[in-house]
Amino acid sequence: MTRHSPFWALSVAILRGFLRDKAAVFFAVVFPLMFLVLFGGILGNQDQSKVDLIQVGAVPLVDDLPSGAAKAFEETFEVDRTQDLDAALEKVRKGDADVAIEQRGEDLVAHYTQTDQVKAAVTQGTLRAFVDGANVAATGRPPTYTFTAQRVEDESLSVIQFVTPGLLGWAVAMSAAFGSAATLQGWRQSKLLRRLQLAPVGTGTIVAARVAVTLMIAFGQLAIFLALGAAAFGLTLTGSWWMSVPLVAVGTLCFMAIGLLAGALAKTTEGAVNLANFLVLPMAFLSGSFFPLDGAPAWLQRLSDLLPLKHFNSGMLDVMVRGEGPAAALVPLGILAGFAVVVTLLAARLFRWETT
């Protein structure tokens, strides 16, 4: 294909139009990256957080822990020591500390706050485990059972690796849907579609140029997200991460179809963009782009299974984070492709050349 072909000329024109539109560049690239930086900064050190513990007076159970147990205790708790029980309890009430402990004879007493119920339960369970270990050690007999915890993911895994695929999926979905919705409606309002019908350029060439530019933007988003994640937050790719390329390609086509549907239904460019936003933004929340849905009600999780972005995000997580092979991307690819075909056919049926 020569550089003077209609496809090349249209592609360059569409790409230049995108780059000149500062708002489009901002919402396609800069805006999603702001979320990556925000979540990366907030959650980047989440794995290293400790429980804030105040030790009141002498606590022989803690002070006399064996070296191995003492090291585990230090890795679990950030310890502050004081002799004032009332002051310690006040700090716990205000949320400045998670728990205050004191020892009354043989009884270890933990004063905790129920404000964060999950952390309170974890704190109690951890302290109870140390007490049980001390009881076993006091008998002078070796424990019958031991416990070893092993994470199923790579040891280098960090929170940013879970955040990046979801935010990237949202960014690709938003850019593809908004771009195709605005383009279709804008071309229809300006009568450009009618003029293109009379031009010596086939409809297939026009569509191919628009698709090519949208795919180019999506691959640019992929490269920028991965580069920033690796450089700034230590993102490490695992498994068949290269399968993210076909996933991004098919996902882009899927959300272009959603944008075409929005453009076909709306009467104005603003209406088309708003309708695309109405479809994509709730989908991002319901598909785990910003936070996992593990704690959501069962009916909400079943609803999310009907959304293409859920399968896009899941496929990206499998091949980029969970160490899965290429086969893990096949089902998401099939779902996204099927969704793209169905929605494109629906948009074509609803499309009208003139707005009324």
Coordinates of N, CA and C in Angstrom, one line a residue, residues 56-163:
V56 N 1.3 -1.4 76.6 CA 1.2 -0.7 77.9 C 2.0 -1.5 79.0
G57 N 3.0 -0.8 79.5 CA 3.8 -1.5 80.5 C 4.5 -2.7 80.0
A58 N 4.9 -3.5 81.0 CA 5.6 -4.8 80.7 C 4.6 -5.8 80.2
V59 N 5.0 -6.4 79.1 CA 4.1 -7.6 78.5 C 5.1 -8.7 78.3
P60 N 5.3 -9.5 79.4 CA 6.3 -10.6 79.2 C 6.1 -11.6 78.1
L61 N 4.8 -11.8 77.7 CA 4.5 -12.7 76.6 C 5.1 -12.2 75.3
V62 N 5.1 -10.9 75.1 CA 5.7 -10.3 73.9 C 7.2 -10.1 74.1
D63 N 7.6 -9.6 75.3 CA 9.0 -9.3 75.5 C 9.9 -10.6 75.4
D64 N 9.3 -11.8 75.8 CA 10.1 -13.0 75.9 C 9.9 -13.9 74.7
L65 N 9.3 -13.4 73.6 CA 9.1 -14.3 72.5 C 10.4 -14.8 71.9
P66 N 10.5 -16.0 71.5 CA 11.7 -16.5 70.8 C 12.1 -15.7 69.6
S67 N 13.3 -15.8 69.2 CA 13.8 -14.9 68.1 C 12.9 -14.9 66.8
G68 N 12.6 -16.1 66.4 CA 11.8 -16.3 65.2 C 10.4 -15.6 65.4
A69 N 9.8 -15.9 66.5 CA 8.4 -15.3 66.8 C 8.5 -13.8 66.9
A70 N 9.6 -13.3 67.6 CA 9.8 -11.9 67.8 C 9.9 -11.2 66.5
K71 N 10.6 -11.8 65.5 CA 10.8 -11.2 64.2 C 9.5 -11.1 63.5
A72 N 8.7 -12.2 63.6 CA 7.3 -12.2 62.9 C 6.4 -11.1 63.6
F73 N 6.6 -10.9 64.9 CA 5.8 -9.9 65.6 C 6.1 -8.5 65.1
E74 N 7.4 -8.3 64.9 CA 7.9 -7.0 64.5 C 7.4 -6.7 63.0
E75 N 7.4 -7.7 62.2 CA 6.9 -7.6 60.8 C 5.4 -7.3 60.7
T76 N 4.7 -7.8 61.8 CA 3.2 -7.6 61.8 C 2.8 -6.3 62.4
F77 N 3.4 -5.9 63.5 CA 2.9 -4.8 64.3 C 4.0 -3.7 64.3
E78 N 3.4 -2.5 64.2 CA 4.3 -1.3 64.5 C 4.0 -0.9 66.0
V79 N 5.0 -1.2 66.8 CA 4.8 -1.1 68.3 C 5.3 0.2 68.8
D80 N 4.4 0.8 69.7 CA 4.7 2.0 70.4 C 4.5 1.7 71.9
R81 N 5.4 2.0 72.8 CA 5.4 1.6 74.2 C 5.0 2.8 75.0
T82 N 4.2 2.5 76.1 CA 3.8 3.6 77.0 C 3.5 2.9 78.3
Q83 N 3.4 3.8 79.4 CA 3.0 3.3 80.7 C 1.6 3.8 81.0
D84 N 1.0 4.6 80.2 CA -0.3 5.2 80.5 C -1.4 4.5 79.7
L85 N -2.2 3.7 80.4 CA -3.2 2.9 79.8 C -4.3 3.8 79.2
D86 N -4.7 4.8 80.0 CA -5.8 5.7 79.6 C -5.4 6.4 78.3
A87 N -4.2 6.9 78.2 CA -3.8 7.6 77.0 C -3.8 6.6 75.8
A88 N -3.4 5.4 76.0 CA -3.3 4.4 75.0 C -4.7 4.1 74.5
L89 N -5.7 4.0 75.4 CA -7.1 3.7 75.0 C -7.7 4.9 74.2
E90 N -7.3 6.1 74.6 CA -7.8 7.3 73.9 C -7.3 7.3 72.5
K91 N -6.0 6.9 72.3 CA -5.5 6.8 70.9 C -6.2 5.8 70.1
V92 N -6.6 4.7 70.7 CA -7.3 3.6 69.9 C -8.7 4.2 69.6
R93 N -9.4 4.9 70.5 CA -10.7 5.4 70.2 C -10.7 6.4 69.1
K94 N -9.6 7.2 69.0 CA -9.5 8.2 68.0 C -9.0 7.7 66.7
G95 N -8.6 6.4 66.6 CA -8.1 5.8 65.4 C -6.7 6.1 65.1
D96 N -5.9 6.6 66.1 CA -4.5 6.8 66.0 C -3.7 5.5 66.2
A97 N -4.4 4.5 66.7 CA -3.8 3.2 66.9 C -4.9 2.1 66.7
D98 N -4.4 0.9 66.3 CA -5.4 -0.1 66.0 C -5.7 -0.9 67.2
V99 N -4.8 -1.1 68.1 CA -5.0 -1.9 69.3 C -4.0 -1.5 70.4
A100 N -4.4 -1.7 71.6 CA -3.5 -1.5 72.8 C -3.5 -2.8 73.6
I101 N -2.3 -3.3 74.0 CA -2.3 -4.5 74.8 C -1.6 -4.3 76.1
E102 N -2.1 -5.0 77.1 CA -1.5 -5.1 78.4 C -1.6 -6.5 78.9
Q103 N -0.8 -6.8 79.9 CA -0.8 -8.2 80.4 C -1.2 -8.1 81.9
R104 N -2.2 -8.9 82.2 CA -2.7 -9.0 83.6 C -2.5 -10.4 84.1
G105 N -1.4 -10.6 84.8 CA -1.0 -11.9 85.2 C -0.7 -12.8 84.0
E106 N -1.5 -13.8 83.8 CA -1.3 -14.7 82.6 C -2.2 -14.4 81.4
D107 N -2.9 -13.3 81.6 CA -3.9 -12.9 80.6 C -3.4 -11.7 79.8
L108 N -3.4 -11.9 78.4 CA -3.0 -10.8 77.5 C -4.3 -10.2 77.1
V109 N -4.5 -8.9 77.5 CA -5.7 -8.2 77.2 C -5.5 -7.2 76.0
A110 N -6.3 -7.3 75.0 CA -6.2 -6.4 73.8 C -7.4 -5.5 73.7
H111 N -7.1 -4.2 73.7 CA -8.2 -3.2 73.6 C -8.2 -2.7 72.1
Y112 N -9.2 -3.0 71.4 CA -9.2 -2.7 70.0 C -10.4 -1.8 69.6
T113 N -10.4 -1.3 68.4 CA -11.5 -0.5 67.9 C -12.3 -1.3 66.9
Q114 N -13.6 -1.2 66.9 CA -14.4 -1.9 65.9 C -14.7 -1.0 64.7
T115 N -14.1 0.1 64.6 CA -14.4 1.0 63.5 C -14.1 0.3 62.1
D116 N -12.9 -0.4 62.1 CA -12.5 -1.2 60.9 C -12.7 -2.6 61.4
Q117 N -13.8 -3.2 61.0 CA -14.1 -4.6 61.5 C -13.2 -5.6 61.0
V118 N -12.8 -5.5 59.7 CA -11.9 -6.5 59.1 C -10.6 -6.4 59.8
K119 N -10.0 -5.2 60.0 CA -8.7 -5.1 60.6 C -8.8 -5.6 62.1
A120 N -9.9 -5.3 62.7 CA -10.1 -5.7 64.1 C -10.0 -7.3 64.2
A121 N -10.7 -7.9 63.3 CA -10.7 -9.4 63.3 C -9.3 -10.0 63.0
V122 N -8.6 -9.3 62.0 CA -7.3 -9.8 61.7 C -6.3 -9.6 62.9
T123 N -6.5 -8.5 63.6 CA -5.6 -8.2 64.8 C -5.8 -9.2 65.9
Q124 N -7.1 -9.5 66.2 CA -7.4 -10.4 67.2 C -6.9 -11.8 66.9
G125 N -7.1 -12.2 65.6 CA -6.6 -13.6 65.2 C -5.1 -13.7 65.3
T126 N -4.4 -12.6 64.9 CA -3.0 -12.6 64.9 C -2.5 -12.7 66.4
L127 N -3.0 -11.9 67.2 CA -2.6 -11.9 68.6 C -2.9 -13.3 69.3
R128 N -4.0 -13.8 69.0 CA -4.4 -15.1 69.5 C -3.4 -16.2 69.1
A129 N -2.9 -16.1 67.8 CA -2.0 -17.0 67.3 C -0.6 -16.9 68.1
F130 N -0.2 -15.7 68.4 CA 1.0 -15.5 69.2 C 0.8 -16.1 70.6
V131 N -0.3 -15.9 71.2 CA -0.6 -16.5 72.5 C -0.6 -18.0 72.5
D132 N -1.2 -18.6 71.4 CA -1.2 -20.0 71.3 C 0.3 -20.5 71.1
G133 N 1.1 -19.8 70.3 CA 2.4 -20.2 70.2 C 3.2 -20.1 71.4
A134 N 3.0 -19.1 72.2 CA 3.6 -19.0 73.5 C 3.2 -20.1 74.5
N135 N 2.0 -20.5 74.4 CA 1.5 -21.6 75.3 C 2.2 -22.9 74.9
V136 N 2.3 -23.2 73.6 CA 3.0 -24.4 73.2 C 4.5 -24.3 73.6
A137 N 5.1 -23.2 73.5 CA 6.5 -23.1 73.9 C 6.7 -23.3 75.4
A138 N 5.7 -22.9 76.2 CA 5.8 -23.0 77.6 C 5.8 -24.4 78.1
T139 N 5.2 -25.3 77.3 CA 5.1 -26.7 77.7 C 6.5 -27.4 77.5
G140 N 7.4 -26.8 76.7 CA 8.7 -27.4 76.5 C 8.7 -28.5 75.5
R141 N 7.5 -28.7 74.8 CA 7.4 -29.8 73.8 C 7.3 -29.2 72.5
P142 N 7.9 -29.7 71.4 CA 7.8 -29.2 70.1 C 6.3 -29.3 69.6
P143 N 5.9 -28.4 68.8 CA 4.5 -28.4 68.3 C 4.3 -29.6 67.4
T144 N 3.1 -30.2 67.4 CA 2.8 -31.4 66.5 C 2.6 -30.9 65.1
Y145 N 2.0 -29.8 64.9 CA 1.7 -29.3 63.5 C 2.5 -28.0 63.3
T146 N 2.8 -27.7 62.1 CA 3.4 -26.4 61.7 C 2.6 -25.9 60.6
F147 N 2.8 -24.6 60.3 CA 2.0 -23.9 59.3 C 3.0 -23.1 58.4
T148 N 2.8 -23.2 57.1 CA 3.6 -22.5 56.1 C 2.6 -21.8 55.1
A149 N 2.8 -20.5 54.9 CA 2.0 -19.7 54.0 C 2.8 -19.5 52.7
Q150 N 2.2 -19.8 51.6 CA 2.8 -19.5 50.3 C 1.8 -18.8 49.4
R151 N 2.2 -17.7 48.8 CA 1.4 -17.0 47.8 C 1.4 -17.7 46.5
V152 N 0.3 -17.7 45.8 CA 0.2 -18.5 44.5 C 0.8 -17.7 43.4
E153 N 0.9 -16.3 43.5 CA 1.5 -15.5 42.5 C 3.0 -15.4 42.7
D154 N 3.6 -14.8 41.7 CA 5.1 -14.5 41.7 C 5.4 -13.6 42.9
E155 N 6.6 -13.9 43.5 CA 6.9 -13.1 44.7 C 7.1 -11.6 44.4
S156 N 7.3 -11.2 43.2 CA 7.5 -9.8 42.9 C 6.1 -9.1 42.7
L157 N 5.0 -9.8 42.8 CA 3.7 -9.2 42.5 C 3.4 -8.1 43.5
S158 N 2.9 -7.0 43.0 CA 2.5 -5.9 43.8 C 1.1 -5.4 43.4
V159 N 0.6 -4.5 44.2 CA -0.8 -4.1 44.0 C -1.0 -3.4 42.6
I160 N 0.1 -2.7 42.2 CA 0.0 -2.0 40.9 C -0.3 -3.0 39.7
Q161 N 0.1 -4.2 39.9 CA -0.1 -5.2 38.8 C -1.5 -5.6 38.7
F162 N -2.3 -5.5 39.7 CA -3.7 -5.7 39.7 C -4.5 -4.5 39.2
V163 N -3.9 -3.3 39.5 CA -4.6 -2.1 39.1 C -4.5 -1.8 37.6

